[in-house]
PDB file of C-alpha atoms in Angstrom:
ATOM      1  CA  MET A 135     117.753 103.490 100.141  1.00  0.00           C
ATOM      2  CA  SER A 136     118.822 100.060  98.726  1.00  0.00           C
ATOM      3  CA  GLY A 137     116.613  97.078  98.561  1.00  0.00           C
ATOM      4  CA  GLY A 138     116.284  93.624  97.274  1.00  0.00           C
ATOM      5  CA  ALA A 139     118.679  91.335  95.719  1.00  0.00           C
ATOM      6  CA  GLY A 140     120.612  91.998  92.316  1.00  0.00           C
ATOM      7  CA  GLY A 141     121.630  95.392  93.335  1.00  0.00           C
ATOM      8  CA  GLU A 142     117.970  96.853  92.692  1.00  0.00           C
ATOM      9  CA  THR A 143     117.543 100.328  94.484  1.00  0.00           C
ATOM     10  CA  TYR A 144     114.664 102.570  95.052  1.00  0.00           C
ATOM     11  CA  ASP A 145     114.187 106.151  96.670  1.00  0.00           C
ATOM     12  CA  ILE A 146     112.052 105.830  99.666  1.00  0.00           C
ATOM     13  CA  GLU A 147     111.705 109.706  99.526  1.00  0.00           C
ATOM     14  CA  GLU A 148     109.467 109.173  96.363  1.00  0.00           C
ATOM     15  CA  TYR A 149     106.692 108.270  98.875  1.00  0.00           C
ATOM     16  CA  GLY A 150     107.157 111.201 101.182  1.00  0.00           C
ATOM     17  CA  ILE A 151     108.206 109.167 104.212  1.00  0.00           C
ATOM     18  CA  GLU A 152     111.440 108.686 106.095  1.00  0.00           C
ATOM     19  CA  ALA A 153     113.614 105.683 106.061  1.00  0.00           C
ATOM     20  CA  TYR A 154     113.279 103.545 109.049  1.00  0.00           C
ATOM     21  CA  ASP A 155     115.315 100.247 110.095  1.00  0.00           C
ATOM     22  CA  LEU A 156     113.700  96.927 110.770  1.00  0.00           C
ATOM     23  CA  THR A 157     116.521  95.253 112.429  1.00  0.00           C
ATOM     24  CA  GLU A 158     116.751  94.849 116.207  1.00  0.00           C
ATOM     25  CA  ALA A 159     119.526  96.516 117.990  1.00  0.00           C
ATOM     26  CA  ASP A 160     121.597  93.591 117.986  1.00  0.00           C
ATOM     27  CA  GLY A 161     121.512  93.551 114.239  1.00  0.00           C
ATOM     28  CA  THR A 162     119.234  90.584 113.924  1.00  0.00           C
ATOM     29  CA  ALA A 163     116.230  90.700 111.813  1.00  0.00           C
ATOM     30  CA  ALA A 164     112.649  91.142 113.823  1.00  0.00           C
ATOM     31  CA  GLY A 165     110.788  87.928 114.356  1.00  0.00           C
ATOM     32  CA  ALA A 166     107.095  87.395 113.632  1.00  0.00           C
ATOM     33  CA  ASP A 167     106.146  88.389 117.209  1.00  0.00           C
ATOM     34  CA  GLY A 168     108.212  91.345 117.027  1.00  0.00           C
ATOM     35  CA  GLY A 169     111.130  90.231 118.877  1.00  0.00           C
ATOM     36  CA  PRO A 170     114.781  89.016 117.568  1.00  0.00           C
ATOM     37  CA  GLY A 171     114.415  86.229 114.902  1.00  0.00           C
ATOM     38  CA  GLU A 172     114.857  85.131 111.483  1.00  0.00           C
ATOM     39  CA  ARG A 173     112.743  85.866 108.852  1.00  0.00           C
ATOM     40  CA  PRO A 174     111.234  83.453 106.808  1.00  0.00           C
ATOM     41  CA  GLU A 175     113.650  82.895 103.614  1.00  0.00           C
ATOM     42  CA  ALA A 176     112.283  84.583 100.389  1.00  0.00           C
ATOM     43  CA  PRO A 177     113.152  83.010  97.024  1.00  0.00           C
ATOM     44  CA  ALA A 178     116.197  84.028  95.418  1.00  0.00           C
ATOM     45  CA  GLY A 179     115.967  87.429  94.017  1.00  0.00           C
ATOM     46  CA  ALA A 180     112.645  88.295  95.790  1.00  0.00           C
ATOM     47  CA  LEU A 181     112.152  91.152  97.902  1.00  0.00           C
ATOM     48  CA  GLY A 182     110.688  90.773 101.273  1.00  0.00           C
ATOM     49  CA  VAL A 183     107.395  92.543 101.922  1.00  0.00           C
ATOM     50  CA  ALA A 184     109.056  95.415 103.795  1.00  0.00           C
ATOM     51  CA  GLU A 185     111.232  95.869 100.875  1.00  0.00           C
ATOM     52  CA  LEU A 186     108.308  96.185  98.205  1.00  0.00           C
ATOM     53  CA  ALA A 187     107.502  99.579  97.049  1.00  0.00           C
ATOM     54  CA  LEU A 188     104.753 100.549  98.921  1.00  0.00           C
ATOM     55  CA  LYS A 189     102.290 102.043  96.468  1.00  0.00           C
ATOM     56  CA  PRO A 190     102.250  99.046  94.028  1.00  0.00           C
ATOM     57  CA  ALA A 191     101.996  96.901  97.001  1.00  0.00           C
ATOM     58  CA  LEU A 192      98.858  98.702  98.206  1.00  0.00           C
ATOM     59  CA  GLU A 193      97.369  98.632  95.146  1.00  0.00           C
ATOM     60  CA  ALA A 194      97.939  94.658  94.907  1.00  0.00           C
ATOM     61  CA  VAL A 195      96.486  94.081  98.365  1.00  0.00           C
ATOM     62  CA  LEU A 196      93.502  96.326  97.697  1.00  0.00           C
ATOM     63  CA  MET A 197      92.701  94.624  94.266  1.00  0.00           C
ATOM     64  CA  VAL A 198      92.012  91.156  96.294  1.00  0.00           C
ATOM     65  CA  VAL A 199      89.944  92.468  99.667  1.00  0.00           C
ATOM     66  CA  ASP A 200      86.242  91.748  99.888  1.00  0.00           C
ATOM     67  CA  GLU A 201      85.893  94.625 102.441  1.00  0.00           C
ATOM     68  CA  PRO A 202      87.501  98.178 103.036  1.00  0.00           C
ATOM     69  CA  ALA A 203      90.606  97.654 104.543  1.00  0.00           C
ATOM     70  CA  THR A 204      91.881  99.670 107.594  1.00  0.00           C
ATOM     71  CA  GLU A 205      95.031 101.710 107.668  1.00  0.00           C
ATOM     72  CA  GLU A 206      96.329  99.586 110.635  1.00  0.00           C
ATOM     73  CA  HIS A 207      95.565  95.989 108.883  1.00  0.00           C
ATOM     74  CA  LEU A 208      97.606  97.275 105.756  1.00  0.00           C
ATOM     75  CA  ALA A 209     100.589  98.699 107.967  1.00  0.00           C
ATOM     76  CA  ARG A 210     100.730  95.501 109.791  1.00  0.00           C
ATOM     77  CA  VAL A 211     100.701  93.243 106.630  1.00  0.00           C
ATOM     78  CA  LEU A 212     103.044  95.475 104.810  1.00  0.00           C
ATOM     79  CA  GLU A 213     105.432  95.864 107.709  1.00  0.00           C
ATOM     80  CA  ARG A 214     105.408  99.441 107.436  1.00  0.00           C
ATOM     81  CA  PRO A 215     104.144 102.577 109.588  1.00  0.00           C
ATOM     82  CA  ARG A 216     100.674 103.336 109.703  1.00  0.00           C
ATOM     83  CA  ARG A 217     101.560 107.177 108.907  1.00  0.00           C
ATOM     84  CA  ALA A 218     103.363 105.849 105.795  1.00  0.00           C
ATOM     85  CA  VAL A 219     100.569 104.093 104.461  1.00  0.00           C
ATOM     86  CA  ALA A 220      97.937 106.373 105.352  1.00  0.00           C
ATOM     87  CA  LEU A 221      99.821 109.251 103.170  1.00  0.00           C
ATOM     88  CA  ALA A 222     100.438 106.666 100.446  1.00  0.00           C
ATOM     89  CA  LEU A 223      96.657 105.902 100.204  1.00  0.00           C
ATOM     90  CA  ARG A 224      95.556 109.566  99.920  1.00  0.00           C
ATOM     91  CA  GLU A 225      98.073 110.196  97.135  1.00  0.00           C
ATOM     92  CA  LEU A 226      97.198 107.166  95.134  1.00  0.00           C
ATOM     93  CA  SER A 227      93.469 108.346  95.713  1.00  0.00           C
ATOM     94  CA  ASP A 228      94.518 112.114  94.231  1.00  0.00           C
ATOM     95  CA  ASP A 229      96.619 110.282  91.449  1.00  0.00           C
ATOM     96  CA  TYR A 230      93.646 108.352  90.055  1.00  0.00           C
ATOM     97  CA  THR A 231      91.209 111.235  90.309  1.00  0.00           C
ATOM     98  CA  ARG A 232      93.782 113.564  88.495  1.00  0.00           C
ATOM     99  CA  GLN A 233      94.354 110.879  85.832  1.00  0.00           C
ATOM    100  CA  GLY A 234      90.454 110.459  85.300  1.00  0.00           C
ATOM    101  CA  ARG A 235      90.755 106.724  85.982  1.00  0.00           C
ATOM    102  CA  GLY A 236      87.377 104.568  85.626  1.00  0.00           C
ATOM    103  CA  PHE A 237      88.109 103.523  89.258  1.00  0.00           C
ATOM    104  CA  ASP A 238      88.521 105.426  92.557  1.00  0.00           C
ATOM    105  CA  LEU A 239      90.133 104.665  95.963  1.00  0.00           C
ATOM    106  CA  ARG A 240      87.927 105.824  98.800  1.00  0.00           C
ATOM    107  CA  LEU A 241      87.823 105.806 102.802  1.00  0.00           C
ATOM    108  CA  VAL A 242      84.268 104.020 103.567  1.00  0.00           C
ATOM    109  CA  ALA A 243      83.392 102.548 106.483  1.00  0.00           C
ATOM    110  CA  GLY A 244      86.583 102.944 108.150  1.00  0.00           C
ATOM    111  CA  GLY A 245      88.551 101.279 105.427  1.00  0.00           C
ATOM    112  CA  TRP A 246      90.033 101.617 102.070  1.00  0.00           C
ATOM    113  CA  ARG A 247      88.844  99.875  98.833  1.00  0.00           C
ATOM    114  CA  PHE A 248      88.716 100.213  95.357  1.00  0.00           C
ATOM    115  CA  TYR A 249      85.356 101.400  93.446  1.00  0.00           C
ATOM    116  CA  SER A 250      83.823 102.105  89.984  1.00  0.00           C
ATOM    117  CA  ARG A 251      84.015 105.832  89.681  1.00  0.00           C
ATOM    118  CA  ALA A 252      80.519 107.625  89.554  1.00  0.00           C
ATOM    119  CA  GLU A 253      80.767 108.925  86.140  1.00  0.00           C
ATOM    120  CA  TYR A 254      80.849 105.286  84.634  1.00  0.00           C
ATOM    121  CA  ALA A 255      78.051 103.905  86.996  1.00  0.00           C
ATOM    122  CA  ASP A 256      75.958 103.527  83.696  1.00  0.00           C
ATOM    123  CA  ALA A 257      78.588 101.243  82.100  1.00  0.00           C
ATOM    124  CA  VAL A 258      78.702  99.184  85.282  1.00  0.00           C
ATOM    125  CA  GLU A 259      75.136  98.835  85.865  1.00  0.00           C
ATOM    126  CA  SER A 260      74.843  97.761  81.996  1.00  0.00           C
ATOM    127  CA  PHE A 261      77.206  94.732  82.672  1.00  0.00           C
ATOM    128  CA  VAL A 262      76.357  93.827  86.089  1.00  0.00           C
ATOM    129  CA  LEU A 263      72.449  93.837  85.392  1.00  0.00           C
ATOM    130  CA  ASP A 264      72.767  92.378  81.830  1.00  0.00           C
ATOM    131  CA  GLY A 265      69.962  89.950  81.649  1.00  0.00           C
ATOM    132  CA  GLN A 266      69.222  90.027  85.566  1.00  0.00           C
ATOM    133  CA  GLN A 267      67.632  92.520  87.946  1.00  0.00           C
ATOM    134  CA  ALA A 268      69.522  93.174  91.275  1.00  0.00           C
ATOM    135  CA  ARG A 269      68.026  96.041  92.715  1.00  0.00           C
ATOM    136  CA  LEU A 270      66.141  96.246  95.949  1.00  0.00           C
ATOM    137  CA  THR A 271      62.504  96.670  95.757  1.00  0.00           C
ATOM    138  CA  GLN A 272      60.643  99.861  96.669  1.00  0.00           C
ATOM    139  CA  ALA A 273      59.432  98.140  99.800  1.00  0.00           C
ATOM    140  CA  ALA A 274      62.929  97.104 100.672  1.00  0.00           C
ATOM    141  CA  LEU A 275      64.503 100.399 100.065  1.00  0.00           C
ATOM    142  CA  GLU A 276      61.750 101.914 102.591  1.00  0.00           C
ATOM    143  CA  THR A 277      62.259  99.512 105.158  1.00  0.00           C
ATOM    144  CA  LEU A 278      65.961 100.070 104.966  1.00  0.00           C
ATOM    145  CA  ALA A 279      65.743 103.859 105.056  1.00  0.00           C
ATOM    146  CA  VAL A 280      63.494 103.618 108.273  1.00  0.00           C
ATOM    147  CA  VAL A 281      66.002 101.334 109.921  1.00  0.00           C
ATOM    148  CA  ALA A 282      68.796 103.572 109.003  1.00  0.00           C
ATOM    149  CA  TYR A 283      67.155 106.660 110.661  1.00  0.00           C
ATOM    150  CA  ARG A 284      65.763 105.137 113.801  1.00  0.00           C
ATOM    151  CA  GLN A 285      68.062 102.372 114.577  1.00  0.00           C
ATOM    152  CA  PRO A 286      68.275 100.481 116.748  1.00  0.00           C
ATOM    153  CA  VAL A 287      64.595  99.732 115.733  1.00  0.00           C
ATOM    154  CA  SER A 288      62.330  96.891 116.056  1.00  0.00           C
ATOM    155  CA  ARG A 289      60.343  95.319 113.331  1.00  0.00           C
ATOM    156  CA  SER A 290      56.932  96.090 114.565  1.00  0.00           C
ATOM    157  CA  ARG A 291      58.042  99.861 114.708  1.00  0.00           C
ATOM    158  CA  VAL A 292      59.373  99.694 111.291  1.00  0.00           C
ATOM    159  CA  SER A 293      55.978  98.477 110.542  1.00  0.00           C
ATOM    160  CA  ALA A 294      54.272 101.118 112.272  1.00  0.00           C
ATOM    161  CA  VAL A 295      56.323 103.865 110.636  1.00  0.00           C
ATOM    162  CA  ARG A 296      55.436 102.272 106.961  1.00  0.00           C
ATOM    163  CA  GLY A 297      51.859 101.173 107.822  1.00  0.00           C
ATOM    164  CA  VAL A 298      52.414  97.856 106.487  1.00  0.00           C
ATOM    165  CA  ASN A 299      53.914  94.517 107.835  1.00  0.00           C
ATOM    166  CA  CYS A 300      57.696  94.303 107.026  1.00  0.00           C
ATOM    167  CA  ASP A 301      58.633  90.837 108.274  1.00  0.00           C
ATOM    168  CA  GLY A 302      59.290  89.681 104.798  1.00  0.00           C
ATOM    169  CA  VAL A 303      61.440  92.574 103.498  1.00  0.00           C
ATOM    170  CA  MET A 304      63.272  92.533 106.689  1.00  0.00           C
ATOM    171  CA  ARG A 305      64.212  89.096 106.228  1.00  0.00           C
ATOM    172  CA  THR A 306      65.661  90.103 102.775  1.00  0.00           C
ATOM    173  CA  LEU A 307      67.773  92.742 104.241  1.00  0.00           C
ATOM    174  CA  LEU A 308      69.219  90.478 106.910  1.00  0.00           C
ATOM    175  CA  GLN A 309      69.968  87.807 104.147  1.00  0.00           C
ATOM    176  CA  ARG A 310      71.564  90.700 102.051  1.00  0.00           C
ATOM    177  CA  GLY A 311      73.768  91.604 104.908  1.00  0.00           C
ATOM    178  CA  LEU A 312      72.498  95.116 104.914  1.00  0.00           C
ATOM    179  CA  VAL A 313      71.107  95.022 108.349  1.00  0.00           C
ATOM    180  CA  GLU A 314      72.005  92.924 111.576  1.00  0.00           C
ATOM    181  CA  GLU A 315      70.346  92.139 114.837  1.00  0.00           C
ATOM    182  CA  ALA A 316      71.479  94.701 117.620  1.00  0.00           C
ATOM    183  CA  GLY A 317      70.095  93.322 121.021  1.00  0.00           C
ATOM    184  CA  THR A 318      66.711  93.566 122.407  1.00  0.00           C
ATOM    185  CA  GLU A 319      64.310  96.131 123.392  1.00  0.00           C
ATOM    186  CA  PRO A 320      64.592  96.029 127.363  1.00  0.00           C
ATOM    187  CA  GLU A 321      60.462  97.083 127.652  1.00  0.00           C
ATOM    188  CA  THR A 322      59.335  94.229 125.293  1.00  0.00           C
ATOM    189  CA  GLY A 323      62.201  91.977 124.457  1.00  0.00           C
ATOM    190  CA  ALA A 324      61.536  92.585 121.050  1.00  0.00           C
ATOM    191  CA  ILE A 325      64.515  91.984 118.632  1.00  0.00           C
ATOM    192  CA  LEU A 326      66.329  95.327 117.641  1.00  0.00           C
ATOM    193  CA  TYR A 327      67.887  95.780 114.225  1.00  0.00           C
ATOM    194  CA  ARG A 328      70.576  98.109 112.864  1.00  0.00           C
ATOM    195  CA  THR A 329      72.258  98.682 109.811  1.00  0.00           C
ATOM    196  CA  THR A 330      75.688  96.861 108.870  1.00  0.00           C
ATOM    197  CA  ASN A 331      79.143  98.319 107.451  1.00  0.00           C
ATOM    198  CA  TYR A 332      78.244  96.713 104.439  1.00  0.00           C
ATOM    199  CA  PHE A 333      75.368  99.152 104.392  1.00  0.00           C
ATOM    200  CA  LEU A 334      77.844 101.911 104.578  1.00  0.00           C
ATOM    201  CA  GLU A 335      80.100 100.594 102.120  1.00  0.00           C
ATOM    202  CA  ARG A 336      77.162 100.040  99.676  1.00  0.00           C
ATOM    203  CA  MET A 337      75.826 103.459 100.095  1.00  0.00           C
ATOM    204  CA  GLY A 338      79.476 105.128  99.921  1.00  0.00           C
ATOM    205  CA  LEU A 339      79.412 106.634 103.498  1.00  0.00           C
ATOM    206  CA  ARG A 340      82.195 106.994 106.093  1.00  0.00           C
ATOM    207  CA  GLY A 341      79.550 106.687 108.987  1.00  0.00           C
ATOM    208  CA  LEU A 342      76.069 107.165 109.755  1.00  0.00           C
ATOM    209  CA  ASP A 343      76.285 111.159 110.236  1.00  0.00           C
ATOM    210  CA  GLU A 344      76.793 111.345 106.384  1.00  0.00           C
ATOM    211  CA  LEU A 345      73.244 110.185 105.867  1.00  0.00           C
ATOM    212  CA  PRO A 346      71.348 112.999 104.204  1.00  0.00           C
ATOM    213  CA  GLU A 347      69.043 114.880 106.358  1.00  0.00           C
ATOM    214  CA  LEU A 348      65.801 113.247 105.870  1.00  0.00           C
ATOM    215  CA  ALA A 349      64.864 112.099 109.746  1.00  0.00           C
ATOM    216  CA  PRO A 350      62.851 115.526 110.111  1.00  0.00           C
ATOM    217  CA  PHE A 351      60.504 114.071 107.431  1.00  0.00           C
ATOM    218  CA  LEU A 352      59.909 110.708 109.463  1.00  0.00           C
ATOM    219  CA  PRO A 353      57.348 110.570 112.367  1.00  0.00           C
ATOM    220  CA  GLU A 354      58.559 110.877 115.706  1.00  0.00           C
ATOM    221  CA  ALA A 355      58.902 107.544 117.857  1.00  0.00           C
ATOM    222  CA  ASP A 356      56.176 108.560 120.359  1.00  0.00           C
ATOM    223  CA  ALA A 357      53.753 109.079 117.481  1.00  0.00           C
ATOM    224  CA  VAL A 358      53.922 105.434 116.344  1.00  0.00           C
ATOM    225  CA  GLU A 359      54.601 103.995 119.877  1.00  0.00           C
ATOM    226  CA  GLY A 360      51.076 103.119 120.446  1.00  0.00           C
ATOM    227  CA  ASP A 361      50.516 101.280 117.178  1.00  0.00           C
ATOM    228  CA  SER A 362      53.529  99.037 117.489  1.00  0.00           C
ATOM    229  CA  ALA A 363      52.367  96.041 119.395  1.00  0.00           C
ATOM    230  CA  GLU A 364      55.057  93.504 119.763  1.00  0.00           C
ATOM    231  CA  GLY A 365      52.692  90.779 120.729  1.00  0.00           C
ATOM    232  CA  ILE A 366      51.043  90.965 117.134  1.00  0.00           C
ATOM    233  CA  PRO A 367      51.968  87.479 115.315  1.00  0.00           C
ATOM    234  CA  SER A 368      53.881  87.812 112.121  1.00  0.00           C
ATOM    235  CA  PHE A 369      52.337  87.229 109.109  1.00  0.00           C
ATOM    236  CA  ASP A 370      53.421  84.457 106.651  1.00  0.00           C
ATOM    237  CA  VAL A 371      54.898  86.294 103.772  1.00  0.00           C
ATOM    238  CA  ASP A 372      57.412  85.757 100.892  1.00  0.00           C
ATOM    239  CA  ASP A 373      60.805  86.801 101.579  1.00  0.00           C
ATOM    240  CA  SER A 374      61.029  88.526  98.610  1.00  0.00           C
ATOM    241  CA  GLY A 375      58.824  91.341  99.606  1.00  0.00           C
ATOM    242  CA  ASP A 376      56.059  92.557 101.931  1.00  0.00           C
ATOM    243  CA  SER A 377      52.947  90.627 103.120  1.00  0.00           C
ATOM    244  CA  GLN A 378      49.720  91.030 101.075  1.00  0.00           C
ATOM    245  CA  THR A 379      48.835  94.089 103.029  1.00  0.00           C
ATOM    246  CA  ASP A 380      51.806  96.103 101.435  1.00  0.00           C
ATOM    247  CA  HIS A 381      50.586  97.853  98.282  1.00  0.00           C
TER     248      HIS A 381
END
């Protein structure tokens, strides 16, 4: 299949997809709204988005995303069928693994994004944490675990499970985008919390069903029901950790 100015050609079968026609039945190019119309003129010698080689185009876009990009979104911006995009993404991921690259292309939280490969985590950690400490505290990790397995859950129930007031660390988790509000509890009106897509992304999970089987080791909700009094006033705590009762 030919593409671009200057007589450049490429074989679309290289990517395992069939050729398709982007023109309307009357021969005019499809407009931005999907109907007949003219495309914006590209600079002389430049290829249109739909004429670019698919795999390099995907790599270029994924280099600048700040959250996982869905196959639907990528197909729309690159003007390609979703099936072709999905196939190309999986082939790229397999290529990087086979070549032993230091980065990986993963399907996480419903979308695709580049990640450092796990084997080189020590090198990345050394660079990122050079002269600083960016890890969550033990208290924050414990609170996040309770939210992940009990969600949606109120702050008082999280405190009841942990045995300490968790207002401070909950605010920290909210600020870091790891948890978010998820409505209110019908019986008490207390705000409920759940984990976010950013949490899934940071954990490398496709969904909550991939969480490790730790729930059986946590107390049942009925066991802490009596201890979770929503009317208890919150302590004045430092956002960087738990209250003074948390040891």
